[in-house]
Coordinates of C-alpha atoms in Angstrom, one line a residue:
Chain A
M234 CA 24.8 -18.0 -0.3
T235 CA 25.7 -19.3 -3.6
M236 CA 23.8 -20.7 -5.9
P237 CA 25.0 -25.4 -6.1
Y238 CA 24.2 -24.4 -9.9
Y239 CA 22.7 -22.1 -12.8
A240 CA 19.6 -20.7 -13.9
S241 CA 18.6 -18.2 -15.8
A242 CA 17.1 -15.6 -14.2
E243 CA 13.7 -16.7 -15.6
Q244 CA 13.6 -20.1 -14.2
V245 CA 14.2 -18.0 -11.4
M246 CA 11.5 -15.5 -11.5
R247 CA 9.1 -17.9 -12.4
D248 CA 9.8 -20.2 -9.9
R249 CA 9.6 -17.6 -7.0
S250 CA 5.8 -16.5 -8.9
E251 CA 5.2 -19.5 -8.7
Y252 CA 5.7 -20.1 -5.1
A253 CA 4.7 -16.8 -4.5
R254 CA 0.6 -17.4 -6.4
K255 CA 1.0 -20.7 -5.1
G256 CA 0.6 -20.1 -0.7
I257 CA -0.8 -16.4 -2.0
S258 CA -4.6 -19.5 -3.3
R259 CA -5.1 -21.3 -0.5
G260 CA -6.1 -17.9 1.3
R261 CA -9.6 -16.8 0.9
S262 CA -9.5 -14.3 -0.7
V263 CA -10.8 -10.4 -0.4
A264 CA -13.1 -8.0 -2.5
V265 CA -12.5 -4.1 -2.5
L266 CA -15.6 -2.4 -3.7
T267 CA -16.7 1.2 -4.7
Y268 CA -19.8 2.3 -4.0
A269 CA -21.5 5.6 -3.8
D270 CA -20.5 6.8 -0.2
G271 CA -16.5 5.6 -0.5
V272 CA -14.8 1.8 -0.4
L273 CA -15.9 -1.6 0.7
F274 CA -13.7 -3.8 2.0
I275 CA -15.0 -7.4 2.9
A276 CA -12.8 -10.3 4.1
E277 CA -13.7 -13.7 4.4
N278 CA -12.2 -13.4 8.1
P279 CA -13.1 -15.7 10.8
S280 CA -10.6 -14.9 13.4
S281 CA -11.4 -11.9 14.0
T282 CA -8.2 -9.8 16.4
L283 CA -6.6 -10.8 12.9
H284 CA -7.5 -8.7 10.7
K285 CA -7.2 -8.5 6.6
V286 CA -8.6 -5.1 6.8
G287 CA -6.9 -2.1 8.0
E288 CA -6.3 1.4 8.4
I289 CA -3.6 3.5 7.0
Y290 CA -4.3 7.4 7.4
D291 CA -7.4 9.8 7.3
R292 CA -8.7 8.8 3.9
I293 CA -6.1 5.1 3.1
G294 CA -7.4 1.6 3.7
F295 CA -5.2 -1.9 3.5
A296 CA -6.7 -4.6 1.8
A297 CA -4.4 -8.2 2.2
V298 CA -4.5 -11.6 1.2
G299 CA -1.8 -14.6 2.1
R300 CA 0.6 -14.9 4.8
Y301 CA -0.1 -12.8 8.4
S302 CA 2.9 -11.8 9.1
E303 CA 4.6 -11.1 6.0
F304 CA 1.4 -8.9 5.0
E305 CA 0.9 -7.2 8.9
S306 CA 5.2 -5.7 8.3
L307 CA 4.4 -4.2 5.0
R308 CA 0.2 -2.8 6.9
V309 CA 2.4 -1.0 9.5
A310 CA 5.3 -0.3 7.5
G311 CA 2.6 2.1 5.9
V312 CA 0.7 3.7 8.6
R313 CA 4.7 4.7 10.1
L314 CA 5.1 5.1 6.0
A315 CA 1.8 7.4 6.1
D316 CA 1.9 9.0 9.4
V317 CA 5.6 10.4 9.2
R318 CA 5.0 12.1 5.6
G319 CA 1.6 13.5 8.2
Y320 CA 3.9 14.6 10.5
S321 CA 6.7 16.3 8.9
Y322 CA 4.6 17.8 5.9
N323 CA 0.8 18.4 6.6
R324 CA -1.6 14.9 6.3
R325 CA -3.0 16.5 3.1
D326 CA -0.3 15.6 1.5
V327 CA -0.2 11.2 2.4
T328 CA -1.7 9.8 -1.0
G329 CA -2.7 7.0 -1.3
R330 CA -0.5 7.1 -4.6
V331 CA 3.0 7.4 -2.2
I332 CA 1.9 4.6 -0.1
A333 CA 1.4 2.3 -3.2
N334 CA 4.5 2.9 -5.3
A335 CA 6.4 2.5 -1.8
Y336 CA 4.5 -1.0 -0.9
A337 CA 5.2 -2.0 -5.3
Q338 CA 9.1 -0.3 -5.0
T339 CA 9.6 -3.0 -1.4
L340 CA 7.7 -5.8 -3.7
G341 CA 9.8 -5.4 -5.5
A342 CA 13.1 -5.6 -3.9
I343 CA 11.8 -8.3 -2.1
F344 CA 10.9 -10.7 -5.3
T345 CA 14.2 -9.5 -7.4
E346 CA 16.7 -9.6 -4.4
Q347 CA 15.3 -12.7 -1.6
M348 CA 15.2 -15.9 -2.3
K349 CA 10.9 -16.3 -0.4
P350 CA 9.4 -13.4 -2.7
Y351 CA 6.9 -11.8 -0.1
E352 CA 3.4 -14.0 -0.4
V353 CA 0.6 -11.5 -0.2
E354 CA -1.1 -9.8 -2.5
L355 CA -2.0 -6.2 -1.6
C356 CA -4.8 -3.3 -2.2
V357 CA -3.8 0.1 -1.2
A358 CA -7.6 1.7 -1.0
E359 CA -8.4 6.2 -0.8
V360 CA -11.9 7.3 -1.2
G361 CA -11.8 10.9 -2.7
E362 CA -13.8 13.9 -2.4
T363 CA -16.2 12.4 -5.6
S364 CA -16.5 9.1 -6.2
E365 CA -14.8 9.5 -9.3
Q366 CA -11.3 10.4 -6.9
D367 CA -11.8 7.5 -5.8
Q368 CA -8.6 5.3 -6.2
L369 CA -7.9 1.5 -6.2
Y370 CA -4.2 0.2 -5.8
R371 CA -3.8 -3.5 -5.6
L372 CA 0.1 -4.9 -5.5
T373 CA 1.4 -8.5 -6.0
F374 CA 4.0 -9.6 -5.2
D375 CA 6.4 -8.9 -7.5
G376 CA 5.2 -5.3 -6.7
S377 CA 3.9 -4.8 -9.9
V378 CA 0.5 -2.0 -9.4
V379 CA -2.3 -1.9 -11.6
D380 CA -4.7 0.8 -10.7
E381 CA -8.7 -0.5 -11.1
P382 CA -12.4 1.0 -11.9
D383 CA -14.9 -0.5 -9.9
F384 CA -13.6 -3.4 -7.5
V385 CA -10.3 -5.8 -5.7
V386 CA -10.8 -9.2 -6.0
M387 CA -8.2 -11.1 -3.9
G388 CA -6.2 -14.1 -2.5
G389 CA -7.1 -18.1 -3.4
Q390 CA -10.6 -17.9 -5.3
A391 CA -9.6 -14.4 -7.1
D392 CA -10.8 -14.8 -10.9
A393 CA -14.0 -16.9 -10.4
V394 CA -15.0 -13.0 -7.6
T395 CA -13.7 -11.7 -9.9
G396 CA -16.8 -13.2 -12.7
Q397 CA -19.3 -12.7 -10.1
L398 CA -18.6 -9.2 -9.0
R399 CA -18.2 -8.6 -13.6
E400 CA -22.4 -9.4 -13.3
N401 CA -23.5 -7.9 -10.5
F402 CA -21.6 -4.7 -9.5
R403 CA -22.1 -1.6 -10.1
A404 CA -21.2 1.2 -10.2
G405 CA -22.7 4.1 -7.4
L406 CA -25.1 1.2 -5.7
S407 CA -25.6 2.1 -1.7
L408 CA -24.0 0.5 1.2
S409 CA -25.6 -2.8 1.8
D410 CA -26.7 -3.2 -2.4
A411 CA -23.0 -3.1 -1.9
L412 CA -22.4 -5.2 0.1
M413 CA -24.7 -7.8 -0.5
V414 CA -23.1 -8.3 -4.3
G415 CA -20.0 -8.8 -2.6
V416 CA -21.0 -11.1 0.0
R417 CA -22.6 -13.4 -2.4
A418 CA -19.6 -13.3 -4.4
L419 CA -17.3 -14.3 -1.7
S420 CA -19.9 -16.3 -0.7
A421 CA -20.0 -17.8 -4.7
S422 CA -17.1 -19.6 -4.7
S423 CA -16.0 -20.2 -0.4
P424 CA -14.2 -23.4 0.1
A425 CA -16.3 -23.2 3.5
L426 CA -19.2 -22.9 1.8
S427 CA -18.7 -26.1 -0.6
G428 CA -19.0 -29.2 1.2
N429 CA -23.1 -28.7 0.7
G430 CA -24.6 -28.3 -2.2
D431 CA -27.2 -25.2 -1.5
R432 CA -24.9 -22.9 -1.0
G433 CA -25.6 -20.4 0.8
L434 CA -24.2 -16.9 2.0
L435 CA -21.3 -16.5 4.3
P436 CA -22.5 -15.7 8.5
A437 CA -21.5 -12.5 9.1
G438 CA -19.3 -14.3 11.7
Q439 CA -17.1 -15.5 9.0
L440 CA -16.8 -11.7 7.6
E441 CA -14.6 -8.8 7.9
V442 CA -15.8 -6.2 6.9
A443 CA -14.8 -2.1 6.9
V444 CA -15.9 1.0 4.5
L445 CA -13.4 3.9 4.5
D446 CA -16.3 6.4 4.3
R447 CA -16.1 9.5 2.5
S448 CA -18.4 11.7 4.4
R449 CA -16.5 11.1 8.3
P450 CA -14.8 14.2 8.1
K451 CA -10.9 13.0 8.8
R452 CA -10.3 9.7 9.6
A453 CA -13.2 7.7 7.0
F454 CA -11.9 4.1 7.8
R455 CA -14.8 1.9 9.5
R456 CA -15.4 -1.5 10.8
V457 CA -18.6 -3.3 10.8
V458 CA -18.8 -4.6 12.9
G459 CA -21.5 -6.3 15.2
A460 CA -25.0 -5.4 15.6
A461 CA -23.8 -3.1 12.2
L462 CA -23.1 -6.3 10.1
G463 CA -25.6 -8.3 11.5
T464 CA -27.6 -5.7 10.3
L465 CA -27.1 -4.6 7.0
L466 CA -26.4 -8.6 5.2
G467 CA -29.7 -8.9 8.0
D468 CA -33.1 -7.6 5.9
R469 CA -31.7 -9.7 3.3
S470 CA -29.3 -12.8 3.9
A471 CA -33.3 -14.3 4.0
G472 CA -34.0 -16.7 0.3
E473 CA -30.9 -15.4 -1.1
Q474 CA -29.9 -17.9 -3.4
A475 CA -31.9 -17.0 -6.3
P476 CA -29.1 -16.3 -9.0
E477 CA -25.8 -19.0 -7.7
G478 CA -26.6 -21.1 -10.4
A479 CA -24.1 -23.4 -12.2
T480 CA -22.5 -21.2 -13.4
H481 CA -19.3 -20.2 -11.7
A482 CA -19.4 -23.2 -9.6
H483 CA -15.5 -22.7 -9.0
T484 CA -13.7 -24.5 -6.1
P485 CA -9.9 -24.3 -7.4
S486 CA -7.8 -25.6 -4.1
V487 CA -4.7 -25.7 -7.1
P488 CA -3.0 -22.6 -8.0
Q489 CA -3.3 -20.8 -11.7
P490 CA -1.1 -21.3 -13.3
G491 CA -0.4 -19.1 -15.5
T492 CA 1.9 -16.2 -14.5
P493 CA 0.2 -12.5 -15.0
A494 CA 1.2 -10.6 -17.6
G495 CA 4.8 -9.6 -17.8
L496 CA 6.3 -12.2 -15.3
G497 CA 9.0 -13.9 -16.8
D498 CA 7.6 -12.8 -19.7
P499 CA 9.9 -9.9 -21.1
A500 CA 8.2 -8.9 -24.1
A501 CA 5.5 -7.6 -21.4
P502 CA 8.1 -6.2 -18.9
D503 CA 5.8 -3.7 -17.1
T504 CA 2.9 -4.4 -15.4
A505 CA 1.5 -0.6 -14.3
G506 CA -1.7 0.9 -15.7
G507 CA -2.6 -3.0 -15.8
T508 CA -2.4 -4.3 -19.3
A509 CA -6.0 -6.7 -20.6
G510 CA -5.9 -10.2 -19.3
S511 CA -3.9 -9.8 -15.5
G512 CA -5.5 -10.5 -13.0
E513 CA -7.2 -12.9 -14.3
G514 CA -4.8 -15.2 -15.1
S515 CA -4.6 -15.1 -18.4
G516 CA -0.9 -14.6 -18.9
P517 CA 1.4 -16.8 -22.2
Q518 CA 3.6 -19.3 -19.6
T519 CA 1.0 -21.7 -17.9
G520 CA 2.1 -25.1 -16.0
P521 CA 5.1 -24.9 -12.9
A522 CA 8.4 -26.0 -14.7
D523 CA 9.8 -29.1 -14.1
G524 CA 12.1 -29.0 -11.1
V525 CA 15.1 -27.4 -11.8
G526 CA 17.4 -27.8 -8.3
G527 CA 18.5 -24.7 -6.2
G528 CA 15.6 -22.6 -8.1
T529 CA 14.2 -21.7 -4.3
D530 CA 14.2 -22.5 -1.6
G531 CA 11.5 -21.4 0.3
G532 CA 13.6 -20.8 3.2
S533 CA 10.9 -19.0 5.1
Chain B
M149 CA 10.0 -13.9 9.3
D150 CA 12.3 -13.3 7.4
G151 CA 14.1 -10.2 8.8
L152 CA 14.7 -7.2 5.8
T153 CA 18.1 -7.8 5.1
Q154 CA 21.1 -5.2 4.9
S155 CA 20.5 -5.2 0.6
H156 CA 17.3 -3.8 0.2
T157 CA 18.9 -0.4 1.5
G158 CA 19.7 1.3 -1.2
R159 CA 15.8 0.7 -2.8
S160 CA 13.5 3.6 -2.7
G161 CA 10.7 1.6 -1.3
F162 CA 10.2 1.1 2.6
P163 CA 13.7 2.2 4.7
P164 CA 14.6 -1.5 7.0
A165 CA 13.3 0.1 10.1
Y166 CA 9.8 0.3 8.6
L167 CA 9.7 -3.0 8.5
D168 CA 11.1 -3.8 11.9
R169 CA 8.2 -4.7 13.3
V170 CA 8.8 -4.1 17.0
G171 CA 6.7 -1.4 19.2
S172 CA 3.2 0.8 17.9
S173 CA 4.6 3.8 19.5
F174 CA 5.8 5.9 16.7
T175 CA 7.8 8.7 18.7
D176 CA 9.6 5.4 19.1
F177 CA 10.4 4.7 15.9
L178 CA 10.8 8.3 14.9
A179 CA 13.8 7.8 17.7
Q180 CA 15.3 5.4 14.9
A181 CA 14.1 6.4 11.7
A182 CA 14.3 9.9 11.8
P183 CA 15.2 11.6 15.4
D184 CA 15.9 14.8 13.5
L185 CA 11.9 14.9 13.9
L186 CA 12.2 14.7 17.6
P187 CA 11.7 18.1 19.7
S188 CA 13.6 16.0 22.3
R189 CA 16.6 14.5 20.0
R190 CA 17.6 18.3 19.8
P191 CA 20.5 20.9 21.2
V192 CA 19.2 23.1 23.3
P193 CA 21.1 26.7 22.9
S194 CA 23.2 27.3 26.4
V195 CA 21.8 30.4 27.2
Q196 CA 18.0 31.9 28.7
A197 CA 15.7 30.9 25.1
G198 CA 12.4 31.9 27.0
D199 CA 11.9 35.5 24.5
L200 CA 12.1 33.7 21.8
T201 CA 9.0 32.0 21.7
P202 CA 5.1 33.5 23.2
H203 CA 4.3 31.8 25.8
G204 CA 0.2 30.7 26.3
T205 CA -0.7 30.9 29.8
T206 CA -4.2 29.2 31.9
I207 CA -6.2 26.9 30.9
V208 CA -7.8 25.3 33.2
S209 CA -10.9 21.7 33.5
V210 CA -13.7 20.7 35.2
T211 CA -14.6 17.5 36.0
Y212 CA -18.9 16.9 35.4
A213 CA -21.6 14.3 35.9
G214 CA -21.3 13.3 32.5
G215 CA -16.9 13.3 32.1
V216 CA -15.0 16.9 31.8
L217 CA -13.9 20.0 30.8
M218 CA -11.1 21.7 29.1
G219 CA -10.6 25.9 28.6
G220 CA -8.5 27.9 27.9
D221 CA -8.0 31.5 27.3
R222 CA -6.7 33.4 24.1
R223 CA -3.5 35.5 24.5
A224 CA 0.1 34.7 23.8
T225 CA 2.4 36.9 25.2
M226 CA 6.1 37.9 24.4
G227 CA 7.3 39.4 27.1
N228 CA 5.1 42.6 28.0
L229 CA 4.0 42.1 24.5
I230 CA 0.6 40.6 23.7
S231 CA 2.2 38.9 19.9
S232 CA -1.6 37.1 19.7
R233 CA -4.8 36.9 21.3
D234 CA -6.7 34.3 19.1
I235 CA -3.9 31.5 19.3
E236 CA -5.6 28.3 20.3
K237 CA -3.7 26.6 23.1
V238 CA -6.4 23.2 23.5
Y239 CA -6.5 21.2 21.3
P240 CA -8.1 17.2 20.8
A241 CA -5.3 14.6 21.5
D242 CA -7.9 11.7 20.4
S243 CA -11.6 10.8 20.0
W244 CA -12.3 10.3 24.2
S245 CA -9.9 13.2 25.1
V246 CA -7.9 16.8 25.2
I247 CA -4.5 18.5 25.7
G248 CA -3.9 22.2 26.6
I249 CA -0.7 23.2 26.7
A250 CA 0.9 26.3 28.3
G251 CA 4.6 27.8 28.9
A252 CA 6.5 28.1 26.0
A253 CA 4.3 27.9 22.4
G254 CA 6.8 27.1 19.4
I255 CA 7.6 24.3 21.6
A256 CA 3.8 23.1 23.1
I257 CA 2.1 23.3 20.1
E258 CA 5.6 20.3 18.1
M259 CA 4.3 18.9 21.0
V260 CA 0.8 17.9 20.8
R261 CA 1.3 17.6 17.6
L262 CA 3.5 14.1 18.2
Y263 CA 1.6 13.2 20.7
Q264 CA -1.4 13.5 18.4
V265 CA -0.6 11.7 15.3
E266 CA 1.0 9.1 19.1
L267 CA -2.2 8.2 20.0
E268 CA -3.8 7.4 16.4
H269 CA -0.2 5.5 15.9
Y270 CA -0.8 3.4 18.4
E271 CA -4.9 3.0 18.3
K272 CA -4.0 1.6 14.1
I273 CA -1.0 -0.7 15.0
E274 CA -2.8 -2.3 17.4
G275 CA -6.4 -1.7 16.9
L276 CA -7.0 -0.5 20.3
T277 CA -6.8 2.8 21.9
L278 CA -4.4 2.9 24.3
S279 CA -6.0 3.3 28.0
L280 CA -6.8 6.7 29.7
D281 CA -3.9 6.5 31.9
G282 CA -1.3 5.0 29.5
K283 CA -1.9 8.5 27.6
A284 CA -1.0 11.0 30.2
N285 CA 2.1 8.8 31.2
R286 CA 3.2 8.6 27.1
L287 CA 3.2 12.3 27.7
A288 CA 4.9 12.1 30.9
Q289 CA 7.9 10.5 28.9
M290 CA 7.7 13.8 26.5
I291 CA 7.9 15.8 29.1
R292 CA 9.9 14.6 30.6
G293 CA 13.0 15.2 26.9
N294 CA 12.4 18.3 27.1
L295 CA 14.0 18.9 30.6
G296 CA 17.2 20.4 28.7
A297 CA 14.7 22.3 27.0
A298 CA 12.8 24.2 30.1
L299 CA 15.5 25.1 32.0
Q300 CA 16.9 26.7 29.3
G301 CA 12.6 28.8 29.8
L302 CA 11.6 26.9 27.3
A303 CA 9.8 24.7 29.5
V304 CA 5.9 23.4 28.1
V305 CA 3.0 22.5 30.9
P306 CA 0.4 19.8 29.7
L307 CA -2.5 20.0 31.9
F308 CA -4.3 16.8 30.4
A309 CA -8.2 15.6 30.8
G310 CA -10.4 12.1 29.6
F311 CA -12.9 9.9 29.3
D312 CA -12.1 7.1 31.3
L313 CA -13.3 4.4 28.5
D314 CA -12.9 1.3 31.6
A315 CA -13.8 3.4 34.9
A316 CA -14.9 1.7 37.2
E317 CA -18.6 1.4 37.8
G318 CA -19.7 4.7 39.7
A319 CA -16.4 6.8 39.2
T320 CA -16.4 9.4 37.3
P321 CA -15.4 8.4 34.1
G322 CA -13.7 12.2 33.6
R323 CA -10.7 12.4 34.8
I324 CA -7.8 15.4 34.7
F325 CA -3.9 15.1 34.7
S326 CA -1.2 17.8 35.3
Y327 CA 2.6 18.0 34.5
D328 CA 4.9 19.1 35.9
V329 CA 8.1 20.1 34.1
T330 CA 10.3 17.1 34.7
G331 CA 7.6 15.3 34.4
G332 CA 5.4 14.3 36.9
N333 CA 2.4 12.9 36.2
Y334 CA -0.2 14.0 39.1
E335 CA -4.4 12.6 38.1
E336 CA -6.8 15.8 39.7
R337 CA -9.9 15.6 41.1
G338 CA -12.9 17.5 40.6
Y339 CA -11.0 20.8 38.8
A340 CA -7.1 21.9 38.8
A341 CA -5.0 24.8 35.7
V342 CA -1.8 25.5 34.3
G343 CA -0.1 28.5 33.3
S344 CA 0.2 32.1 34.6
G345 CA -2.9 32.8 35.6
S346 CA -3.6 29.2 36.8
L347 CA -3.6 30.6 40.8
F348 CA -6.4 33.2 39.6
A349 CA -8.2 30.5 37.9
K350 CA -8.2 28.0 40.9
N351 CA -9.3 30.9 43.1
S352 CA -12.2 30.9 41.0
L353 CA -13.5 27.2 40.6
K354 CA -12.2 26.7 44.6
K355 CA -15.8 28.4 44.8
T356 CA -17.9 27.7 42.0
W357 CA -17.1 24.2 41.3
R358 CA -18.8 21.6 43.2
S359 CA -18.9 18.0 41.8
G360 CA -21.7 16.7 40.2
L361 CA -22.2 19.9 37.7
D362 CA -24.3 19.4 34.6
A363 CA -22.7 20.1 31.4
G364 CA -24.3 24.1 31.6
A365 CA -22.9 24.6 34.9
A366 CA -19.4 23.6 34.5
T367 CA -18.9 25.3 31.5
R368 CA -20.4 28.6 33.3
T369 CA -17.5 27.4 36.0
V370 CA -14.4 27.2 33.3
V371 CA -15.7 30.2 31.8
E372 CA -15.6 32.6 34.8
A373 CA -12.6 31.2 35.9
L374 CA -10.6 32.2 33.5
Y375 CA -12.5 35.5 33.7
D376 CA -11.2 36.0 37.2
A377 CA -6.9 34.7 36.1
A378 CA -7.3 37.3 33.5
D379 CA -8.8 39.8 35.8
D380 CA -5.1 39.7 38.4
D381 CA -3.0 37.6 35.4
S382 CA -1.7 40.7 32.3
A383 CA -0.6 37.3 30.3
T384 CA -3.7 36.2 30.7
G385 CA -6.3 37.3 27.5
G386 CA -10.4 37.5 28.8
P387 CA -13.0 37.2 26.7
D388 CA -12.8 40.2 24.0
P389 CA -16.4 40.9 22.7
V390 CA -15.3 43.3 20.3
R391 CA -13.4 41.5 18.2
R392 CA -15.4 38.5 19.2
L393 CA -13.1 36.0 20.3
Y394 CA -13.6 34.2 23.2
P395 CA -12.1 31.0 24.9
I396 CA -11.5 27.9 23.6
V397 CA -14.1 25.1 25.3
Y398 CA -13.9 21.3 25.0
R399 CA -16.2 19.1 25.7
V400 CA -15.7 15.3 26.5
D401 CA -18.4 12.8 26.7
A402 CA -19.3 9.6 26.0
E403 CA -20.3 11.0 23.1
G404 CA -16.2 11.8 22.7
A405 CA -14.9 14.8 22.2
V406 CA -16.1 17.7 20.2
R407 CA -15.2 21.9 21.1
L408 CA -18.2 23.9 22.2
T409 CA -19.3 26.5 19.4
D410 CA -18.5 30.6 19.9
P411 CA -22.4 31.2 20.1
E412 CA -22.0 28.4 23.8
V413 CA -19.1 30.4 24.9
A414 CA -20.5 34.0 23.1
E415 CA -23.3 33.1 25.8
V416 CA -22.4 32.1 28.7
A417 CA -18.8 34.5 28.9
D418 CA -21.9 37.7 27.9
T419 CA -23.6 36.0 31.4
I420 CA -21.2 36.1 33.4
I421 CA -20.0 39.9 31.9
S422 CA -23.5 41.3 32.1
E423 CA -23.8 39.8 35.2
R424 CA -20.7 41.4 37.2
A425 CA -21.5 44.0 34.8
E426 CA -25.2 44.3 37.3
A427 CA -24.0 44.1 40.6
E428 CA -21.1 46.8 39.9
R429 CA -23.5 49.0 39.4
R430 CA -25.8 47.6 42.8
D431 CA -22.6 48.6 45.1
V432 CA -21.9 51.7 43.3
G433 CA -25.8 52.3 43.1
E434 CA -25.6 51.4 46.8
A435 CA -23.2 53.3 47.8

């Protein structure tokens, strides 16, 4: 396909990231938290069959937001890579870093080479022998990887949820405490609850919860569903409105216009390892560029 | 979904085959992405190769009230030599099923590894466990792929057993499937045995096994059948109290597949040995 008009590379990249970010911001949020015995995934997801969280390998889990068909094919690719590697070498030789690198390369290639970038954001989590060895990798649509220490939040309300977690998260929480902190943070900015004035907690039916449990011998991944989830949520959810006040009443339905550092910003081309402002949407460029014909055509 | 174009082949991310959303079978995927890793894709020398690898021997499996048991002896042979006294020939296939192997050990162990990944892979991609019949069929296809090698003396004949989570009310949840080298797949009633000592093991089970046994009594029939097989088949090893080597026994019940600990199996084996020694002494005393 030929470009009808000239568009600078910077312009094209910016348009693509704008497009991807818009797609991602429409979705509901996912939070991935470390807790005392492993890693906890909490997704706001009313469907019980179309998962946003999945198992990659023995100690590795996956969470995603954005367009389902795209992150599902990436999840499958991750499972395949892990299984081929584990089969041809050894199960111990499959690490989260390998999976995260493959995602980064693939997302980066799609972002630069295809008209339409993937509208996804991923988290690859690996549970280690001790909590110091737990790894959380956040991968964005352009292929940047960030190694996050305590938690990763992705999706439309990521900034608001991150703000909530900053205040309430502590390292080494128990499973039920971590779940409570995460659910409260997601609930505080969930569009599903924004209609009514008092913001309750998301009910179990709206949540997809899974853990990578360090104490499980081989396959650490376990979904928390049904009665187990009800028990973990139930004993606390009564009378849980106190902390949510006006502080984080943030209902962003419009995408954050900012660009993460490194994207379309030649001064910071490398985002591996993250920058101070990454994840906050606080990059230098703001505002969507006025439409230049032929920049993106969104062909999916 | 926009298919990935060939422009990505040169990058070091996922090769295109990884992102194709076709099928949930690991074997089928390997056939596309890395066919050299598949045992069935390798050329087989057109000479008898049976002496190149150790052979594993007797595997027995029995159902009982709460599920199914599988046991295997510990011997592998190469011709007239014992090549291993502590080989393991029974493996968990996944949480609810076990597989035991008789035949060319090298190929058999590779096949078990592939089969384990196959089941786990399906589970992860689909979010569901295969049905027990589906697992049994899948294994039949892998055996079928090995027919060429089988004809050169590298036959692998597995025994597959599992707990059927979809079993109808009243039906026994433990089920056993046996195979032949062409991939024929036969469901067995009650008990089954494969390998060189299977004739003797089956004869033993014929006398000791009854339907509706409890786990303890059924474990005894398994260990006793292996003892009888070792008695008459030189390629099957009996319990070895000197080296503390006892048969490997797996139990699959509603809780999943667990390997019985060595002390548990040792106790059963020691009981059988002492009872037989006692009977022998009585015979001699009366004579």
